[in-house]
Amino acid sequence: RAEYLLSLGLCCQNCASADRVVAEVASIKVDVLDTNDHEPTFCHADVKITLDDATALRSVVYKVKAEDTDSGKNAELIYFALPKNGSFYVVPKTGDVLLVDSILGLASPIRFNVFARDHGWPSRTSHNMEIEISPRQLPAAQPPSQLPEVSDVSSGFSRRSRSLQES
């Protein structure tokens, strides 16, 4: 954005300098605005993430970042995801990708696209950035019936260190 001021003046025809202006006839202010001629572009390519299925809810699992080479409102961005899913949410102002529902027990990856849109007129939207998040299932704890048995101290067995047994 730039601003220019042009003044037109009346002078006697004997001079060509601004200091001899008899009267200012008109003043024109020109405000040059940025044309919203660039769409936002993402700084990274598509992303594949493996995420523990026990990750805490509301955790930031990724942050998307786009840039727009326009200026002013034309360069201010918001982010959104399509298709909407119940497990992840993209924060419009920051691009943070949050886990909002448990992925415990999910076997297949969750795929969605993130877009960036500017605040210009008309608004321009980026090409999609695909995010694929695969749940990694942590091994479950063994039930008590499958845990190895611990020998009973009252049975007469005593614990000895290996170094004492060998000497």
Short mmCIF file of C-alpha atoms in Angstrom, two decimals:
data_model
loop_
_atom_site.label_atom_id
_atom_site.label_comp_id
_atom_site.label_asym_id
_atom_site.label_seq_id
_atom_site.Cartn_x
_atom_site.Cartn_y
_atom_site.Cartn_z
CA ARG A 1 0.00 0.00 0.00
CA ALA A 2 1.28 3.43 -0.88
CA GLU A 3 -0.09 6.95 -0.69
CA TYR A 4 0.78 9.82 -3.02
CA LEU A 5 -0.25 13.48 -2.96
CA LEU A 6 -0.35 15.57 -6.12
CA SER A 7 -0.98 19.31 -5.87
CA LEU A 8 -1.90 21.53 -8.80
CA GLY A 9 -1.17 25.23 -8.51
CA LEU A 10 -1.80 28.45 -10.37
CA CYS A 11 1.12 30.72 -11.07
CA CYS A 12 2.02 33.66 -13.25
CA GLN A 13 3.36 32.32 -16.51
CA ASN A 14 6.76 33.92 -15.97
CA CYS A 15 8.02 31.27 -13.60
CA ALA A 16 8.33 27.56 -13.34
CA SER A 17 9.11 27.20 -9.66
CA ALA A 18 6.84 25.99 -6.87
CA ASP A 19 7.69 28.95 -4.60
CA ARG A 20 5.87 31.38 -6.91
CA VAL A 21 2.50 29.64 -6.86
CA VAL A 22 -0.27 32.20 -6.57
CA ALA A 23 -3.00 29.77 -5.44
CA GLU A 24 -3.43 26.03 -5.03
CA VAL A 25 -6.12 24.94 -7.46
CA ALA A 26 -6.53 21.27 -6.61
CA SER A 27 -5.04 18.56 -4.49
CA ILE A 28 -5.35 14.91 -5.41
CA LYS A 29 -4.63 12.11 -2.98
CA VAL A 30 -3.97 8.73 -4.57
CA ASP A 31 -4.13 5.66 -2.33
CA VAL A 32 -2.62 2.65 -4.08
CA LEU A 33 -3.89 -0.63 -2.67
CA ASP A 34 -2.41 -4.07 -3.11
CA THR A 35 -4.35 -6.19 -5.56
CA ASN A 36 -5.14 -9.61 -4.17
CA ASP A 37 -3.36 -11.37 -7.00
CA HIS A 38 -1.49 -14.13 -5.13
CA GLU A 39 -2.91 -17.22 -3.50
CA PRO A 40 -1.45 -18.61 -0.29
CA THR A 41 1.10 -21.40 -0.66
CA PHE A 42 2.22 -23.95 1.92
CA CYS A 43 5.83 -24.02 3.04
CA HIS A 44 5.84 -27.85 3.29
CA ALA A 45 4.71 -30.71 1.10
CA ASP A 46 2.14 -33.31 2.14
CA VAL A 47 2.79 -34.84 5.57
CA LYS A 48 2.59 -38.37 6.99
CA ILE A 49 2.66 -38.62 10.77
CA THR A 50 2.66 -41.63 13.08
CA LEU A 51 1.05 -40.80 16.39
CA ASP A 52 0.82 -42.89 19.57
CA ASP A 53 -2.80 -43.87 20.09
CA ALA A 54 -2.48 -42.82 23.75
CA THR A 55 -1.55 -39.20 22.88
CA ALA A 56 -3.26 -36.72 25.20
CA LEU A 57 -6.32 -34.88 23.88
CA ARG A 58 -5.80 -31.23 22.84
CA SER A 59 -2.16 -31.97 21.99
CA VAL A 60 -0.68 -30.08 19.05
CA VAL A 61 0.43 -32.86 16.71
CA TYR A 62 1.55 -30.65 13.80
CA LYS A 63 1.60 -27.00 12.70
CA VAL A 64 0.86 -26.01 9.10
CA LYS A 65 2.36 -22.81 7.71
CA ALA A 66 1.43 -20.99 4.51
CA GLU A 67 2.62 -17.69 3.06
CA ASP A 68 0.94 -15.10 0.85
CA THR A 69 3.11 -12.60 -1.03
CA ASP A 70 0.36 -9.97 -1.06
CA SER A 71 0.31 -7.32 1.67
CA GLY A 72 -2.10 -6.10 4.33
CA LYS A 73 -5.42 -7.95 4.67
CA ASN A 74 -4.62 -9.75 1.44
CA ALA A 75 -1.81 -11.58 3.24
CA GLU A 76 -3.64 -12.43 6.48
CA LEU A 77 -4.47 -16.14 6.49
CA ILE A 78 -6.88 -18.55 8.10
CA TYR A 79 -6.58 -22.34 7.97
CA PHE A 80 -9.25 -25.02 7.68
CA ALA A 81 -9.48 -28.77 7.07
CA LEU A 82 -11.66 -30.80 4.69
CA PRO A 83 -13.18 -33.27 5.01
CA LYS A 84 -14.00 -32.47 8.60
CA ASN A 85 -13.27 -35.34 10.94
CA GLY A 86 -13.97 -35.89 14.60
CA SER A 87 -10.38 -36.63 15.63
CA PHE A 88 -8.41 -33.58 14.50
CA TYR A 89 -9.06 -29.84 14.39
CA VAL A 90 -7.03 -27.14 12.62
CA VAL A 91 -6.94 -23.87 14.59
CA PRO A 92 -7.89 -21.20 12.00
CA LYS A 93 -5.56 -18.41 13.22
CA THR A 94 -2.45 -20.47 14.04
CA GLY A 95 -2.50 -23.56 11.81
CA ASP A 96 -2.03 -25.85 14.83
CA VAL A 97 -3.41 -29.36 14.23
CA LEU A 98 -4.95 -30.56 17.50
CA LEU A 99 -5.98 -34.06 18.55
CA VAL A 100 -9.55 -33.57 19.82
CA ASP A 101 -10.84 -37.15 20.08
CA SER A 102 -9.19 -40.41 21.03
CA ILE A 103 -7.59 -42.48 18.29
CA LEU A 104 -7.17 -45.42 20.67
CA GLY A 105 -7.76 -48.67 18.80
CA LEU A 106 -7.98 -47.13 15.31
CA ALA A 107 -6.27 -49.37 12.78
CA SER A 108 -6.44 -47.26 9.63
CA PRO A 109 -4.87 -43.83 9.00
CA ILE A 110 -6.92 -40.63 9.07
CA ARG A 111 -6.49 -38.45 5.98
CA PHE A 112 -7.62 -34.88 5.51
CA ASN A 113 -6.65 -31.80 3.52
CA VAL A 114 -5.68 -28.44 4.98
CA PHE A 115 -6.25 -25.20 3.07
CA ALA A 116 -5.21 -21.59 3.70
CA ARG A 117 -7.47 -18.68 2.72
CA ASP A 118 -6.58 -15.00 2.73
CA HIS A 119 -8.76 -12.07 3.87
CA GLY A 120 -8.52 -10.22 0.54
CA TRP A 121 -11.34 -9.41 -1.84
CA PRO A 122 -12.04 -11.64 -3.53
CA SER A 123 -10.49 -14.14 -1.12
CA ARG A 124 -8.04 -16.65 -2.54
CA THR A 125 -7.56 -20.20 -1.32
CA SER A 126 -4.41 -22.30 -1.50
CA HIS A 127 -4.02 -25.70 -3.06
CA ASN A 128 -4.52 -28.48 -0.54
CA MET A 129 -1.88 -29.90 1.75
CA GLU A 130 -2.68 -33.53 2.58
CA ILE A 131 -2.10 -34.77 6.11
CA GLU A 132 -2.15 -38.48 6.90
CA ILE A 133 -2.00 -39.50 10.55
CA SER A 134 -1.48 -43.17 11.36
CA PRO A 135 -2.17 -44.34 14.91
CA ARG A 136 0.65 -46.37 16.48
CA GLN A 137 -0.76 -48.74 19.02
CA LEU A 138 1.29 -49.12 22.15
CA PRO A 139 1.53 -52.67 23.52
CA ALA A 140 -1.20 -53.35 26.04
CA ALA A 141 -0.30 -54.34 29.58
CA GLN A 142 -0.48 -58.09 30.19
CA PRO A 143 -3.37 -59.32 32.33
CA PRO A 144 -2.30 -60.54 35.81
CA SER A 145 -2.83 -64.21 34.83
CA GLN A 146 -0.11 -63.92 32.16
CA LEU A 147 2.51 -62.15 34.26
CA PRO A 148 5.55 -64.24 35.21
CA GLU A 149 5.33 -65.75 38.68
CA VAL A 150 7.46 -64.41 41.48
CA SER A 151 8.92 -67.11 43.74
CA ASP A 152 7.69 -67.11 47.31
CA VAL A 153 10.30 -66.11 49.89
CA SER A 154 8.68 -68.39 52.50
CA SER A 155 9.49 -71.46 50.37
CA GLY A 156 13.07 -71.46 51.61
CA PHE A 157 14.70 -69.97 48.56
CA SER A 158 16.89 -67.02 49.32
CA ARG A 159 18.18 -64.47 46.89
CA ARG A 160 21.89 -64.38 46.39
CA SER A 161 23.88 -62.22 44.13
CA ARG A 162 25.63 -63.96 41.30
CA SER A 163 28.96 -62.61 42.45
CA LEU A 164 28.54 -64.28 45.87
CA GLN A 165 27.59 -67.62 44.31
CA GLU A 166 30.68 -67.68 42.12
CA SER A 167 33.18 -66.94 44.88
#
